[in-house]
Amino acid sequence: MADEFVLLNVGPSPFGMRVKIALIEKGITCEHKDENLAAKSPLLLQMNPIHKKVPVLIHNGKPMCESLIILQYLDEISKDKSPLLPSDPYQRAHARFWGDFVDKKIHPTGRRMWAGKGEDQEAGKKELLEGLKVMEGELGDKPYFNGETFGFVDLSFVPFNAWFYTYEKTGDFSMEAEFPKLAAWGKRCMQKESVSKCLPDPHMIYDYAMARRKHI
Ligand code: GS8
């Protein structure tokens, strides 16, 4: 019997986008089920009873949670097709470090900025810009974070390319002017079909963020 994959997700989730891109990179066919986070399905609550969050990837009935862990799982079960993590153990640890940095220093600070107000928003902006500066330094003059090929760190970070517009609008700065290497990297990644297929229109993300903001 063929392997069965089901992804529980919501469209604007940068974490879900990671998994969608990885599935395409790995050539894995998957059923997609959209969740409503305001009324979570019994399936989501059953599959991710601890965090109750998306994405959840269900492989032959067995759930996996946490996007970076899901990416590593997909890489392990499909090693030969579009490898995501480098083969060298030190380089693998290095890539995991940067994926974790995105989760700790980009996503929460960006959210604090677009969802926050006043001093909180300013503090979020300051931290986000610091985080983006560090990412720009890590990318340097390489085409991708790992060097010549799209890999784990690119995949962890690229969904935020769809969020950059929201960051620019709510933080009143320009990615192109402040972080030209990241802006060019984002465009480079968008040339990959797996990425352009999975990243929503940045204006849609902005509308979603502004609508959410009213309820936070
Ligand atoms: C984060 C998942 C998450 O925050 C990962 O998969 O990498 N560390 C996890 N998911 C959000 C949607 S995206 O903002 C979520 O499911 N939120 C529902 C809730 O908090 O109730």
PDB file of N, CA and C and ligand atoms in Angstrom, residues 9-10 12-16 18-19 35 37-38 40 44 48 51-56 65-70 103 107 111 114 163 208 212, ligand 1:
ATOM      1  N   ASN A   9      -3.375  22.282   8.204  1.00  0.00           N
ATOM      2  CA  ASN A   9      -2.657  23.557   8.029  1.00  0.00           C
ATOM      3  C   ASN A   9      -3.637  24.707   7.928  1.00  0.00           C
ATOM      4  N   VAL A  10      -3.091  25.947   7.999  1.00  0.00           N
ATOM      5  CA  VAL A  10      -3.860  27.132   7.584  1.00  0.00           C
ATOM      6  C   VAL A  10      -2.984  27.904   6.597  1.00  0.00           C
ATOM      7  N   PRO A  12      -2.039  31.077   5.806  1.00  0.00           N
ATOM      8  CA  PRO A  12      -1.022  32.102   6.080  1.00  0.00           C
ATOM      9  C   PRO A  12       0.098  31.645   7.017  1.00  0.00           C
ATOM     10  N   SER A  13       0.038  30.412   7.508  1.00  0.00           N
ATOM     11  CA  SER A  13       1.048  29.970   8.486  1.00  0.00           C
ATOM     12  C   SER A  13       2.410  29.777   7.835  1.00  0.00           C
ATOM     13  N   PRO A  14       3.430  30.532   8.288  1.00  0.00           N
ATOM     14  CA  PRO A  14       4.768  30.329   7.730  1.00  0.00           C
ATOM     15  C   PRO A  14       5.286  28.926   8.037  1.00  0.00           C
ATOM     16  N   PHE A  15       4.795  28.339   9.146  1.00  0.00           N
ATOM     17  CA  PHE A  15       5.255  26.998   9.533  1.00  0.00           C
ATOM     18  C   PHE A  15       4.681  25.947   8.581  1.00  0.00           C
ATOM     19  N   GLY A  16       3.409  26.141   8.222  1.00  0.00           N
ATOM     20  CA  GLY A  16       2.780  25.230   7.271  1.00  0.00           C
ATOM     21  C   GLY A  16       3.402  25.361   5.884  1.00  0.00           C
ATOM     22  N   ARG A  18       6.432  25.934   5.197  1.00  0.00           N
ATOM     23  CA  ARG A  18       7.678  25.145   5.192  1.00  0.00           C
ATOM     24  C   ARG A  18       7.397  23.709   4.772  1.00  0.00           C
ATOM     25  N   VAL A  19       6.364  23.143   5.394  1.00  0.00           N
ATOM     26  CA  VAL A  19       6.074  21.718   5.146  1.00  0.00           C
ATOM     27  C   VAL A  19       5.586  21.524   3.708  1.00  0.00           C
ATOM     28  N   GLU A  35      -7.546  23.969   8.323  1.00  0.00           N
ATOM     29  CA  GLU A  35      -8.131  24.097   9.660  1.00  0.00           C
ATOM     30  C   GLU A  35      -8.725  25.491   9.842  1.00  0.00           C
ATOM     31  N   LEU A  37      -8.724  27.908  12.879  1.00  0.00           N
ATOM     32  CA  LEU A  37      -8.119  27.960  14.217  1.00  0.00           C
ATOM     33  C   LEU A  37      -9.082  28.496  15.274  1.00  0.00           C
ATOM     34  N   ALA A  38     -10.159  29.120  14.806  1.00  0.00           N
ATOM     35  CA  ALA A  38     -11.170  29.601  15.759  1.00  0.00           C
ATOM     36  C   ALA A  38     -12.092  28.464  16.200  1.00  0.00           C
ATOM     37  N   LYS A  40     -11.164  24.583  16.139  1.00  0.00           N
ATOM     38  CA  LYS A  40     -10.239  23.517  15.726  1.00  0.00           C
ATOM     39  C   LYS A  40     -10.968  22.183  15.576  1.00  0.00           C
ATOM     40  N   LEU A  44      -7.534  17.676  14.524  1.00  0.00           N
ATOM     41  CA  LEU A  44      -6.367  18.446  14.972  1.00  0.00           C
ATOM     42  C   LEU A  44      -6.125  18.224  16.473  1.00  0.00           C
ATOM     43  N   ASN A  48      -2.674  16.649  17.606  1.00  0.00           N
ATOM     44  CA  ASN A  48      -1.709  17.510  18.304  1.00  0.00           C
ATOM     45  C   ASN A  48      -2.316  17.949  19.638  1.00  0.00           C
ATOM     46  N   HIS A  51       0.039  20.819  21.817  1.00  0.00           N
ATOM     47  CA  HIS A  51       0.093  22.240  21.426  1.00  0.00           C
ATOM     48  C   HIS A  51      -1.187  22.716  20.731  1.00  0.00           C
ATOM     49  N   LYS A  52      -1.905  21.771  20.131  1.00  0.00           N
ATOM     50  CA  LYS A  52      -3.150  22.104  19.407  1.00  0.00           C
ATOM     51  C   LYS A  52      -2.900  23.108  18.290  1.00  0.00           C
ATOM     52  N   LYS A  53      -1.734  22.984  17.639  1.00  0.00           N
ATOM     53  CA  LYS A  53      -1.368  23.941  16.584  1.00  0.00           C
ATOM     54  C   LYS A  53      -1.149  23.234  15.254  1.00  0.00           C
ATOM     55  N   VAL A  54      -1.243  24.007  14.188  1.00  0.00           N
ATOM     56  CA  VAL A  54      -0.847  23.511  12.869  1.00  0.00           C
ATOM     57  C   VAL A  54       0.548  24.078  12.584  1.00  0.00           C
ATOM     58  N   PRO A  55       1.313  23.437  11.707  1.00  0.00           N
ATOM     59  CA  PRO A  55       0.977  22.265  10.904  1.00  0.00           C
ATOM     60  C   PRO A  55       1.139  20.964  11.688  1.00  0.00           C
ATOM     61  N   VAL A  56       0.339  19.982  11.247  1.00  0.00           N
ATOM     62  CA  VAL A  56       0.534  18.600  11.682  1.00  0.00           C
ATOM     63  C   VAL A  56       0.606  17.764  10.401  1.00  0.00           C
ATOM     64  N   CYS A  65       4.380  16.784  14.777  1.00  0.00           N
ATOM     65  CA  CYS A  65       4.120  18.204  15.003  1.00  0.00           C
ATOM     66  C   CYS A  65       5.439  18.959  15.012  1.00  0.00           C
ATOM     67  N   GLU A  66       5.335  20.273  14.908  1.00  0.00           N
ATOM     68  CA  GLU A  66       6.488  21.186  14.913  1.00  0.00           C
ATOM     69  C   GLU A  66       7.189  21.147  13.546  1.00  0.00           C
ATOM     70  N   SER A  67       7.059  22.284  12.842  1.00  0.00           N
ATOM     71  CA  SER A  67       7.480  22.299  11.438  1.00  0.00           C
ATOM     72  C   SER A  67       8.939  21.904  11.212  1.00  0.00           C
ATOM     73  N   LEU A  68       9.853  22.372  12.073  1.00  0.00           N
ATOM     74  CA  LEU A  68      11.276  22.061  11.814  1.00  0.00           C
ATOM     75  C   LEU A  68      11.543  20.567  12.023  1.00  0.00           C
ATOM     76  N   ILE A  69      10.785  19.969  12.945  1.00  0.00           N
ATOM     77  CA  ILE A  69      10.929  18.526  13.177  1.00  0.00           C
ATOM     78  C   ILE A  69      10.349  17.761  11.988  1.00  0.00           C
ATOM     79  N   ILE A  70       9.240  18.287  11.455  1.00  0.00           N
ATOM     80  CA  ILE A  70       8.628  17.637  10.278  1.00  0.00           C
ATOM     81  C   ILE A  70       9.603  17.685   9.080  1.00  0.00           C
ATOM     82  N   ASP A 103      12.950  30.811  14.291  1.00  0.00           N
ATOM     83  CA  ASP A 103      11.785  30.617  15.167  1.00  0.00           C
ATOM     84  C   ASP A 103      11.850  31.486  16.413  1.00  0.00           C
ATOM     85  N   HIS A 107      10.249  35.205  13.793  1.00  0.00           N
ATOM     86  CA  HIS A 107       8.784  35.085  13.868  1.00  0.00           C
ATOM     87  C   HIS A 107       8.184  35.835  15.059  1.00  0.00           C
ATOM     88  N   ARG A 111       5.905  39.290  14.805  1.00  0.00           N
ATOM     89  CA  ARG A 111       4.514  39.273  15.272  1.00  0.00           C
ATOM     90  C   ARG A 111       4.280  40.380  16.294  1.00  0.00           C
ATOM     91  N   TRP A 114       3.839  43.554  14.129  1.00  0.00           N
ATOM     92  CA  TRP A 114       2.592  43.780  13.360  1.00  0.00           C
ATOM     93  C   TRP A 114       1.358  43.709  14.227  1.00  0.00           C
ATOM     94  N   TRP A 163       5.859  37.412   4.286  1.00  0.00           N
ATOM     95  CA  TRP A 163       5.503  38.291   5.407  1.00  0.00           C
ATOM     96  C   TRP A 163       6.292  39.603   5.389  1.00  0.00           C
ATOM     97  N   TYR A 208      -4.696  39.581   6.111  1.00  0.00           N
ATOM     98  CA  TYR A 208      -4.932  38.601   7.175  1.00  0.00           C
ATOM     99  C   TYR A 208      -4.385  39.140   8.510  1.00  0.00           C
ATOM    100  N   ARG A 212      -6.431  39.955  11.908  1.00  0.00           N
ATOM    101  CA  ARG A 212      -6.118  39.269  13.177  1.00  0.00           C
ATOM    102  C   ARG A 212      -5.829  40.279  14.281  1.00  0.00           C
TER     103      ARG A 212
HETATM  104  C1  GS8 B   1       4.527  26.795  15.604  1.00  0.00           C
HETATM  105  C2  GS8 B   1       3.143  26.476  15.041  1.00  0.00           C
HETATM  106  C3  GS8 B   1       2.162  27.632  15.212  1.00  0.00           C
HETATM  107  O1  GS8 B   1       2.442  28.639  15.894  1.00  0.00           O
HETATM  108  C4  GS8 B   1       5.856  24.989  14.433  1.00  0.00           C
HETATM  109  O2  GS8 B   1       5.098  24.209  13.822  1.00  0.00           O
HETATM  110  O3  GS8 B   1       6.996  25.238  14.012  1.00  0.00           O
HETATM  111  N1  GS8 B   1       6.566  25.944  16.530  1.00  0.00           N
HETATM  112  C5  GS8 B   1       5.388  25.564  15.768  1.00  0.00           C
HETATM  113  N2  GS8 B   1       0.975  27.498  14.576  1.00  0.00           N
HETATM  114  C6  GS8 B   1      -0.068  28.480  14.703  1.00  0.00           C
HETATM  115  C7  GS8 B   1      -0.489  28.947  13.315  1.00  0.00           C
HETATM  116  S1  GS8 B   1       0.766  29.888  12.542  1.00  0.00           S
HETATM  117  O4  GS8 B   1       0.891  31.170  13.419  1.00  0.00           O
HETATM  118  C8  GS8 B   1      -1.285  27.822  15.358  1.00  0.00           C
HETATM  119  O5  GS8 B   1      -1.653  26.722  15.022  1.00  0.00           O
HETATM  120  N3  GS8 B   1      -1.910  28.527  16.277  1.00  0.00           N
HETATM  121  C9  GS8 B   1      -3.108  28.072  16.920  1.00  0.00           C
HETATM  122  C10 GS8 B   1      -3.181  28.462  18.343  1.00  0.00           C
HETATM  123  O6  GS8 B   1      -2.210  29.045  18.868  1.00  0.00           O
HETATM  124  O7  GS8 B   1      -4.210  28.199  18.962  1.00  0.00           O
END
